[in-house]
PDB file of C-alpha atoms and ligand atoms in Angstrom:
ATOM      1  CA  UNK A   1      45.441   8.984 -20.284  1.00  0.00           C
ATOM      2  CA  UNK A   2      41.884   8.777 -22.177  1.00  0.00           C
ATOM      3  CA  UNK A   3      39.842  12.061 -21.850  1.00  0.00           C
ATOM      4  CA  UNK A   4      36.355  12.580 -23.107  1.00  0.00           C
ATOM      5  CA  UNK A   5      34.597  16.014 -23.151  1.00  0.00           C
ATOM      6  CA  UNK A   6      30.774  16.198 -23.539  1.00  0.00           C
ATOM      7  CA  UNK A   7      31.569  13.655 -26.744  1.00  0.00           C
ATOM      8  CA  UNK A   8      28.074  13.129 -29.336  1.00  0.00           C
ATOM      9  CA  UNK A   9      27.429  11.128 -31.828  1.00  0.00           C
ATOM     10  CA  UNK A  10      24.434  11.424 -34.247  1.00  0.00           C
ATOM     11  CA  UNK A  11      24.199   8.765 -36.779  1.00  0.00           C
ATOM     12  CA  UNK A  12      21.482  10.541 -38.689  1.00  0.00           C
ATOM     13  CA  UNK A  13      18.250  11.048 -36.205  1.00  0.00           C
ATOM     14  CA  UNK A  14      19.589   8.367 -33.511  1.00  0.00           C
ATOM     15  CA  UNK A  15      21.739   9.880 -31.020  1.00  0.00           C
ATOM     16  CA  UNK A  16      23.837   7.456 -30.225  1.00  0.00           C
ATOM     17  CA  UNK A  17      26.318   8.810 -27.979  1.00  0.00           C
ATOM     18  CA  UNK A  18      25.184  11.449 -25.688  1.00  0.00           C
ATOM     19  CA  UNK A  19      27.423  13.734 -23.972  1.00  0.00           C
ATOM     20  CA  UNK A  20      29.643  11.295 -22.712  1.00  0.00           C
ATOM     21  CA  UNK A  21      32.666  12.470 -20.354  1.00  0.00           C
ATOM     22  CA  UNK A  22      35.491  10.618 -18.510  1.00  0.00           C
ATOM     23  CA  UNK A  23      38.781  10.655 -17.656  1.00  0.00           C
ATOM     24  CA  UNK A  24      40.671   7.117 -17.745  1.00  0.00           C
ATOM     25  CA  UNK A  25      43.973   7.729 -16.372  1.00  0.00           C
ATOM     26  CA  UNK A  26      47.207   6.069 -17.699  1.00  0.00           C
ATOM     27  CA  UNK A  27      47.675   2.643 -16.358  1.00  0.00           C
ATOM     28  CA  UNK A  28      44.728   1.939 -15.267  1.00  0.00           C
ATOM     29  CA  UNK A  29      42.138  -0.207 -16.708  1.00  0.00           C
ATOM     30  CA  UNK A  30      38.734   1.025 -18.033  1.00  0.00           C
ATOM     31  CA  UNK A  31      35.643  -1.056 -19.143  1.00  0.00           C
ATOM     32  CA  UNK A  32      32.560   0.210 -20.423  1.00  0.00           C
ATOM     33  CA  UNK A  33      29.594  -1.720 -20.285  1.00  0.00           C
ATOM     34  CA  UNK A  34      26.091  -1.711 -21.209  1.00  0.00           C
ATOM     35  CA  UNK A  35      23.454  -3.308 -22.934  1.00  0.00           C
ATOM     36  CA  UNK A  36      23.554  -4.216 -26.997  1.00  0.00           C
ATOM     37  CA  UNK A  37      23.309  -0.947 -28.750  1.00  0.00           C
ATOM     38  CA  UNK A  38      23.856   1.540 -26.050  1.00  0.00           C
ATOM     39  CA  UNK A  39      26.803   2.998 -28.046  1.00  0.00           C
ATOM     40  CA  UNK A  40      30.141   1.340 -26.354  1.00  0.00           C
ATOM     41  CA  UNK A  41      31.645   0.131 -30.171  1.00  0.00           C
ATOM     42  CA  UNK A  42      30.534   4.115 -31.334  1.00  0.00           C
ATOM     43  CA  UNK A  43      32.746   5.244 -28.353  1.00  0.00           C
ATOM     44  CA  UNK A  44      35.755   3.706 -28.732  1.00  0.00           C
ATOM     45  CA  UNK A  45      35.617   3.774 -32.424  1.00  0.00           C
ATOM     46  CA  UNK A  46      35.310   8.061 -31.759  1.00  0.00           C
ATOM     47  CA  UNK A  47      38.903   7.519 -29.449  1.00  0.00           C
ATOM     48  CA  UNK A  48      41.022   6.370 -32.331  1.00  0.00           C
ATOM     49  CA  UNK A  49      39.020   8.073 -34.972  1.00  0.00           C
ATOM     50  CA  UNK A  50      37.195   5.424 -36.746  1.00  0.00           C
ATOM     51  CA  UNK A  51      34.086   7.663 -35.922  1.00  0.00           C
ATOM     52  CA  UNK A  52      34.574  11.360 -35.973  1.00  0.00           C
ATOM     53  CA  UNK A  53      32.374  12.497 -33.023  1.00  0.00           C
ATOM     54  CA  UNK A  54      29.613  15.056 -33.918  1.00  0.00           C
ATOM     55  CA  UNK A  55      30.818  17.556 -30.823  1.00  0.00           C
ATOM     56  CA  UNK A  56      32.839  17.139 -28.095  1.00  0.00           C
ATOM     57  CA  UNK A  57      36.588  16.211 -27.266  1.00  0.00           C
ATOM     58  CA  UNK A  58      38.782  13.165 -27.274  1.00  0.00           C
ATOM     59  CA  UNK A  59      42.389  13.528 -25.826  1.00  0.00           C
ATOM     60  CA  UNK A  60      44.792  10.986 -25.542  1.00  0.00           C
ATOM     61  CA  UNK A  61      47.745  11.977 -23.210  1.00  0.00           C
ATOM     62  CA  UNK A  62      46.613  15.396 -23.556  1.00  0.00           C
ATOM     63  CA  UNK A  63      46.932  15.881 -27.304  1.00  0.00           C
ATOM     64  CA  UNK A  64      43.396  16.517 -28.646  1.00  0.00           C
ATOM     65  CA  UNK A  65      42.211  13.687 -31.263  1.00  0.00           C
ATOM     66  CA  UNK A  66      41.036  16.517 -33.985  1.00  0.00           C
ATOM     67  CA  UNK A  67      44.501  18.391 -34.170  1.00  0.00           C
ATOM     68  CA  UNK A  68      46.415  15.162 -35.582  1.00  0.00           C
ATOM     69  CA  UNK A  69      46.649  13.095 -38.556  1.00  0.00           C
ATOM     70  CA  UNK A  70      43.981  10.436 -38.319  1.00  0.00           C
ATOM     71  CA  UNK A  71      46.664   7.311 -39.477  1.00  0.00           C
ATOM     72  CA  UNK A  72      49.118   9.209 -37.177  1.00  0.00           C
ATOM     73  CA  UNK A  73      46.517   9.455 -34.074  1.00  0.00           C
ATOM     74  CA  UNK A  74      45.835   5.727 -34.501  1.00  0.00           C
ATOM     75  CA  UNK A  75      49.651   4.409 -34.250  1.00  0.00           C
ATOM     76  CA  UNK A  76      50.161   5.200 -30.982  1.00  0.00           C
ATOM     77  CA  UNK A  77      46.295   2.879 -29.971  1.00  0.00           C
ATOM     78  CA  UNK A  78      46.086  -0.635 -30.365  1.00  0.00           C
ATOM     79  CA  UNK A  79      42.920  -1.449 -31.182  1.00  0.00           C
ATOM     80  CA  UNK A  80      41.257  -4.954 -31.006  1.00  0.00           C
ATOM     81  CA  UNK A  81      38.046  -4.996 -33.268  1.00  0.00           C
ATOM     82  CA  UNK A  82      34.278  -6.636 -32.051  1.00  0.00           C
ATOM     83  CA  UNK A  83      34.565 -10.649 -33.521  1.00  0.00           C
ATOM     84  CA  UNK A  84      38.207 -10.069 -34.047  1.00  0.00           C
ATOM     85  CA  UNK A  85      38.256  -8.657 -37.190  1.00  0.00           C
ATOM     86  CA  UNK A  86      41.218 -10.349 -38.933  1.00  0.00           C
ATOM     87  CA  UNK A  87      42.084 -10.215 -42.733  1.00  0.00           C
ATOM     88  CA  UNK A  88      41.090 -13.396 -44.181  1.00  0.00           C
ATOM     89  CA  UNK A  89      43.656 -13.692 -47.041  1.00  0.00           C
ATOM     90  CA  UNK A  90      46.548 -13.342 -45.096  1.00  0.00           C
ATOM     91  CA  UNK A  91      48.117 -15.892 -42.414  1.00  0.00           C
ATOM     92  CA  UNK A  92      48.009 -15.545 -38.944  1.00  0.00           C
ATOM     93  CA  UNK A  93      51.468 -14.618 -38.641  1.00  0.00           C
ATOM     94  CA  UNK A  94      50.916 -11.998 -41.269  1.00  0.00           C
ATOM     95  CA  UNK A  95      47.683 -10.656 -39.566  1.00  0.00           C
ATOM     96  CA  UNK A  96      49.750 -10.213 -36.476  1.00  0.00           C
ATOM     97  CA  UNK A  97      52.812  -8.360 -37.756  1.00  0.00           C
ATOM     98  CA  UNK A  98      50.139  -6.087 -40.560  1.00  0.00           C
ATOM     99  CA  UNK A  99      51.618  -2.853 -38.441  1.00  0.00           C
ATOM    100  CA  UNK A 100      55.458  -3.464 -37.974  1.00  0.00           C
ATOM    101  CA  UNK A 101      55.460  -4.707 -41.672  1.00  0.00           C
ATOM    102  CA  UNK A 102      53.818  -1.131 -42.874  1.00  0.00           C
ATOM    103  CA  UNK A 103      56.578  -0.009 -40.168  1.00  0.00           C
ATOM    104  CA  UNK A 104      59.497  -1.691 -42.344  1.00  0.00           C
ATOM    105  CA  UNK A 105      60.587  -4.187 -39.656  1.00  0.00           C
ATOM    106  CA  UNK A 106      63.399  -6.333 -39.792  1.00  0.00           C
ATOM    107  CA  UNK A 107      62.287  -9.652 -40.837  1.00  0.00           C
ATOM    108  CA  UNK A 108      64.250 -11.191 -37.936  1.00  0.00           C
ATOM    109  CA  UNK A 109      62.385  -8.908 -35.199  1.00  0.00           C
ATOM    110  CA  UNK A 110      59.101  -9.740 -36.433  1.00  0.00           C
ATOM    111  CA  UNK A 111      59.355 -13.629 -36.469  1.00  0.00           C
ATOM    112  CA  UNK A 112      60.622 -13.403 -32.897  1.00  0.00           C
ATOM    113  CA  UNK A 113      58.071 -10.648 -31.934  1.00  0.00           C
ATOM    114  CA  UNK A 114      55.121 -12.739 -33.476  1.00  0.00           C
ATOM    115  CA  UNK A 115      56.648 -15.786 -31.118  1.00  0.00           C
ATOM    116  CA  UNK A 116      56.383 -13.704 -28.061  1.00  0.00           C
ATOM    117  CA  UNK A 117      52.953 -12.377 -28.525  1.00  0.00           C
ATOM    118  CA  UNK A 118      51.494 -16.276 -29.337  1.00  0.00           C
ATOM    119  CA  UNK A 119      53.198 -17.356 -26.384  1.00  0.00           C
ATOM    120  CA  UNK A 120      51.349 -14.439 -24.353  1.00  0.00           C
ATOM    121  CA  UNK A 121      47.776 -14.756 -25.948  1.00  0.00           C
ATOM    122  CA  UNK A 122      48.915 -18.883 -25.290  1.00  0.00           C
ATOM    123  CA  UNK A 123      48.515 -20.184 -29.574  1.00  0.00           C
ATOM    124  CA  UNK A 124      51.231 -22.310 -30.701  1.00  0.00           C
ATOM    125  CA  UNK A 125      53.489 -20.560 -33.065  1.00  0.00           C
ATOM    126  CA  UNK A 126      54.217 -23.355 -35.010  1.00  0.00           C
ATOM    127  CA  UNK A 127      50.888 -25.550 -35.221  1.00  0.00           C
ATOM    128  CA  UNK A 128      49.062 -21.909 -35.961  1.00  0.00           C
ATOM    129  CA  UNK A 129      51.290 -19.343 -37.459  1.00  0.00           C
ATOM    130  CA  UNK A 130      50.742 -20.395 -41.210  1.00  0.00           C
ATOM    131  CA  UNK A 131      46.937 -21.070 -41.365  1.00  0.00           C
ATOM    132  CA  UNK A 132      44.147 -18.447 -42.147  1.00  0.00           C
ATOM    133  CA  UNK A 133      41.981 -17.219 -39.942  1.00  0.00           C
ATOM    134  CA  UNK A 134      38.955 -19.227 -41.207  1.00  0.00           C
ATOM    135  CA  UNK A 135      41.117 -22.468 -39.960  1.00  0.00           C
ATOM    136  CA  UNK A 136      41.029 -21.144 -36.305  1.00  0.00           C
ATOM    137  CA  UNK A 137      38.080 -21.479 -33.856  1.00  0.00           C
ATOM    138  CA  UNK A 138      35.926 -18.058 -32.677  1.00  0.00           C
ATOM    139  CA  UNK A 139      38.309 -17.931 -29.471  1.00  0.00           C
ATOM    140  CA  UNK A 140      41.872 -18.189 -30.986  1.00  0.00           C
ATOM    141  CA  UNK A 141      40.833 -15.608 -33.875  1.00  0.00           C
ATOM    142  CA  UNK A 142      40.000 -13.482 -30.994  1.00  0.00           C
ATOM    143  CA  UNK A 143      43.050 -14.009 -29.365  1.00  0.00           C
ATOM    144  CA  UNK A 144      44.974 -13.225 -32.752  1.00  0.00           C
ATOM    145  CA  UNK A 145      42.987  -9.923 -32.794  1.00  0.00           C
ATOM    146  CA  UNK A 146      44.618  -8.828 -29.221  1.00  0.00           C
ATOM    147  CA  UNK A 147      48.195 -10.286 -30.122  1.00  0.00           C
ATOM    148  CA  UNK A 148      47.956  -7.660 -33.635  1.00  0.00           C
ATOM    149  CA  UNK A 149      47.428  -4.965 -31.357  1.00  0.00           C
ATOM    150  CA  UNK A 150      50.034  -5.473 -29.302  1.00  0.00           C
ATOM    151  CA  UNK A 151      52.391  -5.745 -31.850  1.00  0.00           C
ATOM    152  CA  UNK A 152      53.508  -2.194 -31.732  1.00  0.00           C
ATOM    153  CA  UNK A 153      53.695  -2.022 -28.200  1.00  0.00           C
ATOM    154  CA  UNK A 154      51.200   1.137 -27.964  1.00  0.00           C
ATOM    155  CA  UNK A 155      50.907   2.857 -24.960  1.00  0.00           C
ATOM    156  CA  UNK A 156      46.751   2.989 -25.073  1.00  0.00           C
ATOM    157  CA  UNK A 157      44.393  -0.078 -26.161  1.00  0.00           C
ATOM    158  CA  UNK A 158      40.927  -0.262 -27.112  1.00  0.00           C
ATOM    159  CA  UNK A 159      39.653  -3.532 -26.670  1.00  0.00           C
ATOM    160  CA  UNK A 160      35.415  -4.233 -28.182  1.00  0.00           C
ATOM    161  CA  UNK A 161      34.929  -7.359 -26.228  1.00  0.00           C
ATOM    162  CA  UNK A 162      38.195  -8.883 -26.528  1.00  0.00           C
ATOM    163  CA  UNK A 163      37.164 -12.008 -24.436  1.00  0.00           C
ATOM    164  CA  UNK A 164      33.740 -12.861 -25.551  1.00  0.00           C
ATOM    165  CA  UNK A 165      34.620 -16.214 -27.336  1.00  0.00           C
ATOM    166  CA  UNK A 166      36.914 -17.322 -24.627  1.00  0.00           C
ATOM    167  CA  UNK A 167      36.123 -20.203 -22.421  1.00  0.00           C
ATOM    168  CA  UNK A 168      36.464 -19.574 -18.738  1.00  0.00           C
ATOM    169  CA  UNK A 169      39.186 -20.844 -18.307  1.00  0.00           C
ATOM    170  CA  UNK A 170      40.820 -19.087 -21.312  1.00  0.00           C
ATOM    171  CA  UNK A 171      38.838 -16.054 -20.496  1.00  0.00           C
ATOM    172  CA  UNK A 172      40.601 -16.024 -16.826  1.00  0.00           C
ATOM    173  CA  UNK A 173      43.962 -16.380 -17.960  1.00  0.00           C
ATOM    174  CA  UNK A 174      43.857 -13.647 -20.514  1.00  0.00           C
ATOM    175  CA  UNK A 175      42.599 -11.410 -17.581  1.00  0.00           C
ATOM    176  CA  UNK A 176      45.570 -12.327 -15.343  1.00  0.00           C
ATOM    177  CA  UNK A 177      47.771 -11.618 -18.546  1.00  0.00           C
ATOM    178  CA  UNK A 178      46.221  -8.745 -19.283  1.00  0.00           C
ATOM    179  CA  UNK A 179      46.219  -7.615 -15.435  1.00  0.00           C
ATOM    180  CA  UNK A 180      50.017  -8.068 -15.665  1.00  0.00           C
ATOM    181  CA  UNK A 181      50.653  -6.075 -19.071  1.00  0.00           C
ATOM    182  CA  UNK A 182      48.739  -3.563 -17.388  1.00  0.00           C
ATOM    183  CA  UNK A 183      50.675  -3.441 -14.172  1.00  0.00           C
ATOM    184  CA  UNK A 184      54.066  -4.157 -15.596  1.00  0.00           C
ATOM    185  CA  UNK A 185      53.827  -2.037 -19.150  1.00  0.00           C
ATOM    186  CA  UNK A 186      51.597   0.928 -17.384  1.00  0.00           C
ATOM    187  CA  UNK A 187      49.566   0.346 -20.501  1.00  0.00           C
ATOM    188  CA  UNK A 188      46.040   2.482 -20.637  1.00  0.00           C
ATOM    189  CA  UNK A 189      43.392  -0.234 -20.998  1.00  0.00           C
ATOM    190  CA  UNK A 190      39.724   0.204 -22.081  1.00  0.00           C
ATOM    191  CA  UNK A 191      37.468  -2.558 -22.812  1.00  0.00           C
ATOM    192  CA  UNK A 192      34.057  -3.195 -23.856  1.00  0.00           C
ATOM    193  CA  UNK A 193      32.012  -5.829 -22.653  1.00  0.00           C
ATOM    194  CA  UNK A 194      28.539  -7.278 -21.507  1.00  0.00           C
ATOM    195  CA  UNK A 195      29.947  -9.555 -18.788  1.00  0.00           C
ATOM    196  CA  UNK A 196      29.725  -7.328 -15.099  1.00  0.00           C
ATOM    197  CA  UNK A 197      31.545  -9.796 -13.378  1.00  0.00           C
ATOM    198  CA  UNK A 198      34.773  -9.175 -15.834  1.00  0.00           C
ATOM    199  CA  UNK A 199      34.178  -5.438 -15.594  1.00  0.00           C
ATOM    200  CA  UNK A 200      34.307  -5.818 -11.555  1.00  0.00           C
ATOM    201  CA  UNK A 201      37.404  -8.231 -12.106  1.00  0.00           C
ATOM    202  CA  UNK A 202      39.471  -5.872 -14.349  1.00  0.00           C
ATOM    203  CA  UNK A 203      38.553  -2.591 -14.000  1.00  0.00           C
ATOM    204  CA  UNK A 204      39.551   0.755 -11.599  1.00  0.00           C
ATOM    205  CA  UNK A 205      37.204   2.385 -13.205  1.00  0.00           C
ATOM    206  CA  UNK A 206      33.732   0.865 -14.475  1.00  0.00           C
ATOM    207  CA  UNK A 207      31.316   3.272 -17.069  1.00  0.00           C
ATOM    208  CA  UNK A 208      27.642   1.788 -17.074  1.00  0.00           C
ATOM    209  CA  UNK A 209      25.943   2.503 -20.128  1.00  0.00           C
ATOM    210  CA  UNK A 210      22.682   3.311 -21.234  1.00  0.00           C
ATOM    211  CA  UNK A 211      20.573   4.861 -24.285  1.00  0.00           C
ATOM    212  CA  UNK A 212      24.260   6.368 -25.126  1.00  0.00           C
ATOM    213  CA  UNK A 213      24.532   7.844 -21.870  1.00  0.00           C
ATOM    214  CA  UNK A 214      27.021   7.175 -19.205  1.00  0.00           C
ATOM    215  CA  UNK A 215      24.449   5.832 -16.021  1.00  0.00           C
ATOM    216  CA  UNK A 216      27.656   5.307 -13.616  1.00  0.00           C
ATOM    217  CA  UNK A 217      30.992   5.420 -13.218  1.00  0.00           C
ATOM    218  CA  UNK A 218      33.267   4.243 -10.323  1.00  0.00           C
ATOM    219  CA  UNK A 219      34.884   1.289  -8.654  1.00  0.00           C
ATOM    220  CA  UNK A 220      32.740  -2.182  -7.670  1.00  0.00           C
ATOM    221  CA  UNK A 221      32.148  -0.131  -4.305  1.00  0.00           C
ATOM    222  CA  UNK A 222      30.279   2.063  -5.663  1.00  0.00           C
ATOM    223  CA  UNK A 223      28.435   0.460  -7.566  1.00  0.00           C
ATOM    224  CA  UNK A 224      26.883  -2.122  -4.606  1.00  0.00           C
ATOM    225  CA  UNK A 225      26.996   0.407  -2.273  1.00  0.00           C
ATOM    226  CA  UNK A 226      25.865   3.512  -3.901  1.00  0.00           C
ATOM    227  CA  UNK A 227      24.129   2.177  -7.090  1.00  0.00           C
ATOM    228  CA  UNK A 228      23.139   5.400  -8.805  1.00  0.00           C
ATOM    229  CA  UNK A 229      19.258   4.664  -9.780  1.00  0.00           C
ATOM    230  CA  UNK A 230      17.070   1.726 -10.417  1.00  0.00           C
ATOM    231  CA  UNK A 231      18.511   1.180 -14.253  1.00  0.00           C
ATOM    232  CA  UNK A 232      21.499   0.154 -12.160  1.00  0.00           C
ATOM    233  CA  UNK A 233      20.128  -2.092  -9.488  1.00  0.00           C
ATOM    234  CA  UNK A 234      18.125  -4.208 -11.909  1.00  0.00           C
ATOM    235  CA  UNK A 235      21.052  -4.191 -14.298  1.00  0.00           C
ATOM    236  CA  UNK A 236      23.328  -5.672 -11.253  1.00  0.00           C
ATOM    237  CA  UNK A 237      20.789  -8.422 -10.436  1.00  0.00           C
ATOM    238  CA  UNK A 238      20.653  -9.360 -13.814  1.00  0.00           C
ATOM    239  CA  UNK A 239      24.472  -9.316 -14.275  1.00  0.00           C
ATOM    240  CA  UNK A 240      26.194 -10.222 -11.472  1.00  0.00           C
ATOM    241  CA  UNK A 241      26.167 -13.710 -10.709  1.00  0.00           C
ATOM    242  CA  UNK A 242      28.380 -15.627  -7.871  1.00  0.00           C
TER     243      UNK A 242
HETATM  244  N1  ATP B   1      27.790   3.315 -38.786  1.00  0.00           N
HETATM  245  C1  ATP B   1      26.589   3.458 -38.237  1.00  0.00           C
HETATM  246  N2  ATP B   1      25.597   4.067 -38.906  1.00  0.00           N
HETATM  247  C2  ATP B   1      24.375   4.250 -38.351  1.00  0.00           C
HETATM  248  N3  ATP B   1      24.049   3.850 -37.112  1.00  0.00           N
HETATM  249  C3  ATP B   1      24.991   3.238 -36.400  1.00  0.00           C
HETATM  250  C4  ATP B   1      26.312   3.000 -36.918  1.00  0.00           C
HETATM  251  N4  ATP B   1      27.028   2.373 -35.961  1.00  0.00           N
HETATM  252  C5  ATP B   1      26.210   2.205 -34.911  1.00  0.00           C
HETATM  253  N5  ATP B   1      24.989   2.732 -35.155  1.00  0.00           N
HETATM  254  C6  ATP B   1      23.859   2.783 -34.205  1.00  0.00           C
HETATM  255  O1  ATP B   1      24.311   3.453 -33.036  1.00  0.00           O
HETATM  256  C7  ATP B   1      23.831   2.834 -31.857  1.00  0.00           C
HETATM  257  C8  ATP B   1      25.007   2.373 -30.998  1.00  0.00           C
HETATM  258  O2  ATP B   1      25.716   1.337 -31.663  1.00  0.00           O
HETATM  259  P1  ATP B   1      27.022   0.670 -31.067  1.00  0.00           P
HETATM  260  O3  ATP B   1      27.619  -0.171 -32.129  1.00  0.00           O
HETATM  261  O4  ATP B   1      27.880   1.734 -30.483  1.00  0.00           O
HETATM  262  O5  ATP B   1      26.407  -0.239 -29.903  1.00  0.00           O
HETATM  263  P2  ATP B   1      27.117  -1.232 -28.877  1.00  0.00           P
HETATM  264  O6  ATP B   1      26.838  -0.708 -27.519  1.00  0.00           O
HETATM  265  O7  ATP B   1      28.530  -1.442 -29.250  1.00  0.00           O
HETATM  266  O8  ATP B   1      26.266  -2.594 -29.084  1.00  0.00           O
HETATM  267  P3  ATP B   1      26.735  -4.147 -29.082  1.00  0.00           P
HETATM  268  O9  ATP B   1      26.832  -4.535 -27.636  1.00  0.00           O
HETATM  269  O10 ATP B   1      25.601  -4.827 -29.759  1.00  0.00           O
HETATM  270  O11 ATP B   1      28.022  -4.272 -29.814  1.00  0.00           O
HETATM  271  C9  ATP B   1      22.915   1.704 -32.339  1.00  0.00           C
HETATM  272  O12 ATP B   1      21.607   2.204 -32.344  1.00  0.00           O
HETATM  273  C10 ATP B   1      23.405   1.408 -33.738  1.00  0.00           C
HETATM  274  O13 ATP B   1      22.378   0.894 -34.525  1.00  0.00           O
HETATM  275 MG1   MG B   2      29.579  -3.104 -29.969  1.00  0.00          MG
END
């Protein structure tokens, strides 16, 4: 579960993030959306503590975010960073494993763990495993961003536009894959993203943003049925397409 109480950020004079509240139960999927510079990346960044929020409260499974241990706080979220976000003097396999090797892990269990994940984002272990990032396209680096943050199976994920590189037909099969680790692994999912139509797709829960506030919030019903002002409406024909 992914609680937010009356949660501000001021980056100087710009208030970024105003007052934002929600409740994102666990196992379900959340995706926030909005246009550029609305303040999605400064919200998720305030969940695992990237950002220290300048009032309000974050809770994750009811512990509150500014009682713990910032590294401590962040073990338990996998986070997958805007543009993927991978270290470039490392490997693939290395960027991947980054957390269980901190964690001491058995060689053994990380080579077959790193397997699994590939196989799940769909890279080829052994064509990819040894290169560097720079030797991957846009869309696999992304895909080696979500595979490092599911490497310590953590029961919450933040995801900055996880899919934004993908082709469609990449795109749709990481949604059906991630629509399965969802449902099978009860994981608590919250993603960024610009693209409605994946919001509608993926999401129980949908949080319109706008000028750091939260516009809406609910299911695609709501939304076409009871769109909550005109922001909305034009922000739906502009979005949605067939
Ligand atoms: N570290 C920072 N210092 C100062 N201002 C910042 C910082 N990070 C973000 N901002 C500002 O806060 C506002 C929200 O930024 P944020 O990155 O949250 O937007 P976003 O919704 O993720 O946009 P995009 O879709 O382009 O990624 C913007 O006005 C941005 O310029
Ligand atoms: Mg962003």
């Amino acid at each position: 579960m992914i609680e937010l109480k009356n949660v501000s950020k001021f980056f100087g004079e710009n208030h970024a993030v105003k007052n934002v509240s929600f409740k994102l139960e666990t196992g379900m999927i959340g995706c926030i959306i909005g246009t550029s510079g609305c303040g999605k990346t400064t919200t998720l960044k305030m969940i695992n503590r990237l950002i220290e929020p300048s009032s309000g409260e974050v809770l994750v499974d009811g512990m509150a975010a500014r009682d713990e241990d910032p590294i401590n706080w962040r073990r338990k979220i996998g986070y997958v960073i805007q543009k993927a976000g991978l270290l470039p003097h490392l490997t693939i396999k290395e960027n991947i494993s980054i957390l269980a090797k901190i964690k001491n892990r058995k060689p053994e269990y990380i080579d077959e763990r790193v397997q699994e994940l590939m196989k799940v984002v769909d890279l080829p272990f052994e064509e990819i495993s040894n290169r560097y990032p720079k030797e991957l396209s846009g869309g696999q680096q992304q895909r080696v961003g979500i595979a490092r943050a599911l490497m310590e199976n953590p029961p919450v994920m933040l995801m900055d536009e996880p899919f934004g590189a993908l082709d469609p037909i990449t795109r749709n099969s990481m949604h059906d894959e991630f629509y399965n680790l969802n449902q099978k692994l009860g994981k608590t999912i919250l993603i960024v993203t610009h693209d409605m139509n994946e919001a509608f797709k993926l999401a129980d829960k949908v949080i319109l943003m706008n000028h750091g506030e939260i516009v809406q919030m609910g299911t695609q019903k709501d939304f076409t049925e009871k769109p909550a002002n005109e922001f909305v409406r034009s922000f739906l024909a502009e979005h949605l397409n067939a």
